[in-house]
């Protein structure tokens, strides 16, 4: 199935008649409630494992201290990154121009006003794009036994095929569902193999030619020093957490995304967060993120930037999330990591790169990175074949992937 995944931050832009955002209202309802240890989650919100967990004093979430990079268990009241972000955002609501335009009045407690009224919120689920065979465009499939209408998914591009249609188009003559990986074409097999090798290879030091933007930023901001910067990048897969420190490194990527973004929830859930599942490539609530990889950039062994990408075969790849830690912003690391991902896709001979962009970031992607907005017609065409991440309140942008000239 295809899913629309809305950002929770969209609630920050929906206001009541007295200038209270739905986001602010939800904070006020939960802020003064302290959860007991019996009400907290019994699995870590990052890695979904149990054990000795640190519980948030505001929400039910719990964490391993290793997964949130804490050296020790803090004393006193402790709030997780989710709650810290919402508290910080709350401070600026009273000065927000949209809140004032919606009816917010200085000196009056809008929460007290709103709690005296009865409010009904109706959630209308958006229509889902039905799954189809990419060859016959049929929606039907067989659940009983193995036959022509049995549906199989490619383990790289994730497109769906009827077994009978594969046979009719001379693509594959399957006698039963394969026990291991199955790829619809040699391109998907090649891409999958290359990505697996890249994960196993580990981190790679960037050549000086790829660090021009970082050097320029450091000179402009007077950050230049004689100390040598050891800048490396690597691709990780949550399915291969047995490799060295992959699990710890992925948790640091999650921390950066939580620092820069509000939690991401599906349209049928009032709480929860899909970011860890995307980073670790898990299947959760029927949504399969197993094809997602995480790219990170480290400076002197410190993770400064992270990005999630998924390659839908040779035709298209997507980057649902990419971010740089707050203390490392403005130093060129974001552009450096994006360049690494783009060159990788060029090496894999991927044709098109797509990503969701919030309104405030759209001009950056279009002007600096030369993306263009996808028309609704083009988006509908993509969604017929690929299970893309569609975030409510964002525009989908695309650009051709520059080809890479291989030497030697």
Coordinates of C-alpha atoms in Angstrom, one line a residue:
X1 CA 0.0 0.0 0.0
X2 CA 1.0 3.6 -0.4
X3 CA 1.0 5.9 2.6
X4 CA 0.7 9.7 3.1
X5 CA 2.9 10.6 6.1
X6 CA 2.1 14.0 7.5
X7 CA 4.5 16.1 9.6
X8 CA 3.1 16.8 13.1
X9 CA 4.5 20.3 12.7
X10 CA 1.5 21.0 10.4
X11 CA -0.5 21.4 13.6
X12 CA 1.6 24.5 14.4
X13 CA 0.0 26.2 11.4
X14 CA -3.6 25.4 12.3
X15 CA -5.1 28.0 14.6
X16 CA -8.4 28.3 16.6
X17 CA -10.4 31.6 16.5
X18 CA -8.4 33.0 19.5
X19 CA -4.9 32.4 18.0
X20 CA -4.0 29.1 19.7
X21 CA -2.4 26.5 17.4
X22 CA -3.4 22.9 17.7
X23 CA 0.2 22.1 18.5
X24 CA 0.3 24.6 21.4
X25 CA -3.0 23.2 22.7
X26 CA -1.7 19.6 22.7
X27 CA 1.4 20.8 24.7
X28 CA -0.7 22.5 27.3
X29 CA -2.8 19.4 27.9
X30 CA 0.2 17.2 28.5
X31 CA 2.8 19.5 30.0
X32 CA 1.6 19.4 33.6
X33 CA 1.0 15.6 33.6
X34 CA 3.8 13.5 35.0
X35 CA 3.9 9.9 33.8
X36 CA 4.6 7.2 36.3
X37 CA 7.0 4.4 35.5
X38 CA 4.0 2.1 35.0
X39 CA 2.7 4.4 32.2
X40 CA 6.0 4.7 30.4
X41 CA 6.9 2.6 27.4
X42 CA 8.8 -0.6 28.1
X43 CA 10.8 -0.4 24.9
X44 CA 13.4 2.2 23.8
X45 CA 11.8 4.8 21.4
X46 CA 15.0 4.7 19.3
X47 CA 16.0 1.1 18.9
X48 CA 12.8 -0.6 20.1
X49 CA 14.7 -2.9 22.5
X50 CA 14.1 -3.3 26.2
X51 CA 16.5 -3.2 29.2
X52 CA 17.5 -0.3 31.5
X53 CA 15.5 2.7 30.2
X54 CA 15.5 6.4 31.1
X55 CA 11.9 7.6 31.2
X56 CA 10.7 11.1 30.2
X57 CA 8.9 13.0 32.9
X58 CA 6.5 14.6 30.5
X59 CA 5.6 12.0 27.9
X60 CA 5.5 8.1 28.0
X61 CA 8.7 7.7 26.0
X62 CA 11.7 5.8 27.3
X63 CA 15.2 5.5 26.1
X64 CA 18.6 3.7 26.5
X65 CA 21.0 6.4 27.5
X66 CA 23.4 5.1 24.8
X67 CA 20.7 5.7 22.1
X68 CA 20.4 9.4 23.1
X69 CA 24.2 9.8 23.7
X70 CA 23.9 10.6 27.4
X71 CA 27.0 9.7 29.4
X72 CA 25.0 8.9 32.6
X73 CA 21.5 8.9 33.9
X74 CA 20.5 12.5 34.8
X75 CA 19.3 13.4 38.3
X76 CA 16.0 15.2 38.9
X77 CA 13.4 15.9 36.3
X78 CA 14.3 15.0 32.7
X79 CA 12.6 15.8 29.5
X80 CA 13.3 14.0 26.2
X81 CA 14.3 15.8 23.0
X82 CA 10.7 15.6 21.7
X83 CA 9.4 17.5 24.7
X84 CA 12.3 19.9 24.8
X85 CA 11.6 20.9 21.2
X86 CA 7.9 21.4 21.8
X87 CA 8.6 23.6 24.9
X88 CA 11.0 25.7 22.9
X89 CA 8.6 26.1 20.0
X90 CA 5.9 27.2 22.5
X91 CA 7.9 30.2 23.6
X92 CA 7.6 31.8 20.2
X93 CA 3.9 31.2 19.5
X94 CA 2.6 34.4 21.3
X95 CA 4.7 36.6 18.9
X96 CA 3.7 34.6 15.8
X97 CA 2.1 36.9 13.1
X98 CA -0.3 34.1 12.1
X99 CA -1.4 33.6 15.7
X100 CA -2.0 37.4 16.1
X101 CA -3.9 37.4 12.8
X102 CA -6.0 34.5 13.9
X103 CA -7.2 36.5 17.0
X104 CA -4.6 36.2 19.7
X105 CA -4.7 39.1 22.1
X106 CA -1.8 40.2 24.3
X107 CA -2.3 39.9 28.1
X108 CA -5.1 37.3 27.8
X109 CA -4.4 33.6 28.5
X110 CA -5.7 31.9 25.3
X111 CA -5.4 28.4 26.7
X112 CA -7.8 29.4 29.6
X113 CA -10.2 30.8 27.0
X114 CA -10.1 27.7 24.9
X115 CA -10.5 25.2 27.7
X116 CA -13.9 26.8 28.6
X117 CA -15.3 25.9 25.2
X118 CA -16.2 22.6 23.6
X119 CA -14.0 21.7 20.7
X120 CA -14.6 18.9 18.2
X121 CA -11.7 17.9 15.9
X122 CA -12.6 15.7 12.9
X123 CA -9.8 13.9 11.1
X124 CA -10.5 12.9 7.5
X125 CA -8.0 10.4 6.2
X126 CA -6.6 11.2 2.8
X127 CA -7.2 8.8 -0.1
X128 CA -4.6 6.2 -0.5
X129 CA -3.1 5.2 -3.8
X130 CA -4.0 1.5 -4.5
X131 CA -1.2 -1.0 -5.2
X132 CA -1.0 -2.1 -8.8
X133 CA 1.0 -4.4 -11.0
X134 CA 3.3 -2.1 -13.0
X135 CA 2.8 -4.2 -16.1
X136 CA -0.9 -4.6 -16.4
X137 CA -2.0 -1.9 -14.0
X138 CA -4.4 -4.3 -12.4
X139 CA -5.4 -4.0 -8.7
X140 CA -6.5 -7.6 -8.3
X141 CA -4.3 -10.3 -6.6
X142 CA -4.7 -13.8 -5.4
X143 CA -4.3 -14.7 -1.7
X144 CA -4.7 -18.5 -2.0
X145 CA -1.8 -20.5 -3.3
X146 CA 0.7 -19.6 -6.0
X147 CA -0.7 -18.6 -9.4
X148 CA -0.7 -16.0 -12.2
X149 CA -2.4 -13.4 -9.9
X150 CA 0.1 -13.9 -7.1
X151 CA 1.9 -10.6 -6.4
X152 CA 5.7 -10.3 -5.9
X153 CA 7.7 -7.2 -5.0
X154 CA 11.2 -6.4 -6.2
X155 CA 13.6 -6.2 -3.3
X156 CA 15.2 -3.1 -4.7
X157 CA 12.7 -0.9 -6.5
X158 CA 9.8 -2.3 -4.4
X159 CA 7.5 -2.3 -7.5
X160 CA 4.7 -4.9 -7.6
X161 CA 4.2 -7.5 -10.3
X162 CA 1.8 -10.3 -11.0
X163 CA 3.6 -13.6 -11.5
X164 CA 1.6 -14.2 -14.6
X165 CA 2.5 -10.8 -16.0
X166 CA 6.2 -11.5 -15.5
X167 CA 5.8 -14.6 -17.5
X168 CA 3.7 -12.9 -20.3
X169 CA 6.4 -10.2 -20.7
X170 CA 9.3 -12.7 -20.7
X171 CA 10.8 -11.1 -17.6
X172 CA 10.8 -14.2 -15.3
X173 CA 9.1 -17.6 -15.3
X174 CA 8.6 -18.2 -11.5
X175 CA 7.4 -21.6 -10.4
X176 CA 7.1 -20.6 -6.8
X177 CA 7.9 -17.6 -4.6
X178 CA 11.7 -17.3 -4.2
X179 CA 13.0 -17.9 -0.7
X180 CA 15.8 -15.2 -0.9
X181 CA 16.0 -11.8 -2.6
X182 CA 14.2 -11.3 -5.9
X183 CA 14.9 -8.5 -8.4
X184 CA 12.8 -7.5 -11.4
X185 CA 15.9 -6.6 -13.6
X186 CA 19.7 -6.6 -13.7
X187 CA 19.8 -2.9 -12.8
X188 CA 18.0 -3.5 -9.5
X189 CA 20.3 -6.5 -8.8
X190 CA 23.4 -4.3 -9.6
X191 CA 22.2 -1.4 -7.4
X192 CA 21.4 -3.7 -4.5
X193 CA 24.8 -5.4 -4.7
X194 CA 26.6 -2.0 -4.9
X195 CA 24.8 -0.6 -1.9
X196 CA 25.5 -3.7 0.2
X197 CA 29.2 -3.5 -0.6
X198 CA 29.3 0.2 0.2
X199 CA 27.8 -0.5 3.7
X200 CA 30.3 -3.2 4.4
X201 CA 33.2 -1.0 3.2
X202 CA 32.5 1.5 6.0
X203 CA 33.6 5.1 6.2
X204 CA 35.6 6.8 3.5
X205 CA 37.7 9.9 3.7
X206 CA 36.6 12.7 1.3
X207 CA 39.2 14.0 -1.2
X208 CA 40.2 17.6 -1.0
X209 CA 38.3 18.3 -4.2
X210 CA 35.0 17.5 -2.4
X211 CA 35.8 19.9 0.5
X212 CA 35.9 23.2 -1.3
X213 CA 32.6 24.4 0.1
X214 CA 33.6 23.5 3.7
X215 CA 36.9 25.4 3.3
X216 CA 35.1 28.4 1.8
X217 CA 32.6 28.5 4.7
X218 CA 35.3 28.2 7.3
X219 CA 37.2 31.1 5.7
X220 CA 34.1 33.3 5.5
X221 CA 33.2 32.6 9.1
X222 CA 36.7 32.9 10.4
X223 CA 36.6 29.3 11.6
X224 CA 39.8 28.4 9.7
X225 CA 42.5 27.0 11.8
X226 CA 45.7 25.0 11.4
X227 CA 44.0 21.9 12.9
X228 CA 43.3 19.4 10.1
X229 CA 39.7 18.4 9.6
X230 CA 39.2 14.7 9.2
X231 CA 36.0 14.6 7.2
X232 CA 34.5 11.2 6.2
X233 CA 31.2 9.8 5.1
X234 CA 29.6 6.4 5.1
X235 CA 26.4 4.6 4.3
X236 CA 24.7 2.5 6.9
X237 CA 21.9 0.0 6.9
X238 CA 19.8 -0.8 10.0
X239 CA 19.6 -4.4 8.8
X240 CA 23.3 -4.7 9.2
X241 CA 23.7 -3.4 12.8
X242 CA 26.1 -6.3 13.6
X243 CA 28.8 -4.3 11.8
X244 CA 31.1 -2.5 14.3
X245 CA 29.4 0.5 15.9
X246 CA 26.5 0.8 13.4
X247 CA 23.8 0.8 16.0
X248 CA 25.4 3.6 18.0
X249 CA 26.1 5.7 14.9
X250 CA 22.5 5.3 13.7
X251 CA 21.3 6.5 17.1
X252 CA 23.4 9.7 16.6
X253 CA 21.7 10.2 13.2
X254 CA 18.3 9.8 14.9
X255 CA 19.4 12.5 17.5
X256 CA 20.2 14.9 14.7
X257 CA 16.8 14.4 13.0
X258 CA 15.0 14.8 16.4
X259 CA 16.9 18.0 16.9
X260 CA 15.9 19.5 13.6
X261 CA 12.4 18.0 13.0
X262 CA 9.3 17.3 15.1
X263 CA 8.2 13.7 15.3
X264 CA 6.7 12.2 12.1
X265 CA 3.5 10.2 12.7
X266 CA 1.2 8.4 10.2
X267 CA -2.3 9.8 9.6
X268 CA -3.9 7.0 11.7
X269 CA -1.9 7.5 14.9
X270 CA -2.1 10.3 17.5
X271 CA 1.3 9.5 18.9
X272 CA 4.5 7.7 17.9
X273 CA 7.4 8.6 15.7
X274 CA 8.5 7.0 12.5
X275 CA 11.9 8.7 12.3
X276 CA 13.8 5.8 14.2
X277 CA 12.0 3.2 12.0
X278 CA 13.1 5.1 8.9
X279 CA 16.7 5.4 10.1
X280 CA 16.9 1.7 11.2
X281 CA 15.0 0.5 8.1
X282 CA 12.2 -1.3 10.0
X283 CA 8.7 -2.4 9.1
X284 CA 6.2 -0.8 11.4
X285 CA 2.4 -0.7 11.3
X286 CA 2.4 -2.3 7.9
X287 CA 4.9 0.3 6.5
X288 CA 8.1 -1.1 5.2
X289 CA 11.2 1.1 5.4
X290 CA 13.6 -1.8 4.8
X291 CA 14.9 -0.2 1.6
X292 CA 16.1 2.9 3.3
X293 CA 19.8 3.6 4.0
X294 CA 21.3 6.3 6.2
X295 CA 24.2 8.4 5.0
X296 CA 26.3 10.3 7.6
X297 CA 29.1 12.8 7.5
X298 CA 31.6 12.9 10.4
X299 CA 34.2 15.6 11.3
X300 CA 37.0 14.3 13.5
X301 CA 34.8 11.3 14.3
X302 CA 31.8 13.4 15.3
X303 CA 28.5 12.9 13.4
X304 CA 27.5 16.3 12.0
X305 CA 25.1 15.6 9.2
X306 CA 22.8 12.7 8.3
X307 CA 20.4 11.8 5.5
X308 CA 18.0 9.0 4.7
X309 CA 17.7 7.8 1.1
X310 CA 16.0 5.1 -0.8
X311 CA 16.8 3.9 -4.4
X312 CA 13.8 2.9 -6.4
X313 CA 15.9 1.1 -9.1
X314 CA 17.5 3.0 -11.9
X315 CA 14.5 5.3 -12.5
X316 CA 14.3 7.2 -9.2
X317 CA 15.7 7.7 -5.7
X318 CA 14.3 9.7 -2.8
X319 CA 15.7 11.6 0.2
X320 CA 12.9 11.9 2.8
X321 CA 15.1 13.5 5.4
X322 CA 18.5 15.3 5.5
X323 CA 19.8 17.5 8.3
X324 CA 22.8 19.0 10.1
X325 CA 23.2 19.3 13.8
X326 CA 22.5 22.8 15.2
X327 CA 26.1 23.5 16.3
X328 CA 27.5 22.5 12.9
X329 CA 25.2 24.5 10.7
X330 CA 26.5 27.1 8.3
X331 CA 29.9 25.3 7.8
X332 CA 29.2 23.6 4.5
X333 CA 28.6 20.1 5.9
X334 CA 25.1 19.8 4.6
X335 CA 26.1 20.5 1.0
X336 CA 29.1 18.2 1.4
X337 CA 26.9 15.2 2.5
X338 CA 24.3 16.0 -0.2
X339 CA 27.1 16.0 -2.8
X340 CA 28.2 12.6 -1.6
X341 CA 24.7 11.1 -1.9
X342 CA 24.2 12.7 -5.3
X343 CA 27.6 11.3 -6.6
X344 CA 26.6 7.8 -5.3
X345 CA 23.3 8.0 -7.2
X346 CA 25.2 9.1 -10.3
X347 CA 27.5 6.1 -9.9
X348 CA 24.5 3.8 -9.6
X349 CA 23.1 5.4 -12.8
X350 CA 19.9 6.6 -11.2
X351 CA 18.1 9.1 -13.4
X352 CA 15.9 11.2 -11.0
X353 CA 16.2 12.4 -7.4
X354 CA 13.0 13.5 -5.5
X355 CA 12.5 14.9 -2.1
X356 CA 9.8 16.6 0.0
X357 CA 10.4 20.3 0.9
X358 CA 8.6 22.5 3.4
X359 CA 7.5 25.9 2.1
X360 CA 10.3 27.7 4.0
X361 CA 13.0 25.5 2.5
X362 CA 11.7 25.2 -1.1
X363 CA 13.6 28.2 -2.4
X364 CA 16.9 26.8 -1.0
X365 CA 16.4 23.5 -2.9
X366 CA 15.4 25.2 -6.1
X367 CA 18.0 27.9 -6.2
X368 CA 21.0 26.3 -4.6
X369 CA 20.5 22.7 -5.5
X370 CA 18.6 23.2 -8.8
X371 CA 15.5 21.2 -8.0
X372 CA 12.2 21.9 -9.7
X373 CA 8.6 21.4 -8.5
X374 CA 6.9 18.2 -9.6
X375 CA 3.5 18.8 -11.2
X376 CA 0.5 16.9 -9.8
X377 CA 0.4 14.8 -13.0
X378 CA 4.0 13.8 -12.6
X379 CA 3.5 13.0 -8.9
X380 CA 0.5 10.8 -9.7
X381 CA 2.6 8.9 -12.2
X382 CA 5.4 8.4 -9.8
X383 CA 3.1 7.2 -7.1
X384 CA 1.5 4.6 -9.3
X385 CA 4.8 2.7 -9.4
X386 CA 6.7 3.8 -6.3
X387 CA 5.9 3.8 -2.6
X388 CA 7.2 7.4 -2.0
X389 CA 7.2 9.3 1.3
X390 CA 4.7 12.0 1.0
X391 CA 4.6 14.5 3.8
X392 CA 1.5 16.7 4.3
X393 CA 2.3 20.4 4.0
X394 CA 5.3 19.9 1.7
X395 CA 6.0 20.1 -2.0
X396 CA 7.7 17.3 -3.9
X397 CA 10.8 18.5 -5.8
X398 CA 12.9 16.6 -8.4
X399 CA 16.1 17.0 -10.4
X400 CA 18.0 14.9 -12.9
X401 CA 21.0 13.1 -11.2
X402 CA 24.2 14.4 -12.7
X403 CA 26.1 11.6 -14.4
X404 CA 29.5 10.5 -12.9
X405 CA 32.5 10.0 -15.0
X406 CA 34.4 6.9 -13.8
X407 CA 38.2 6.9 -14.0
X408 CA 40.1 3.6 -13.9

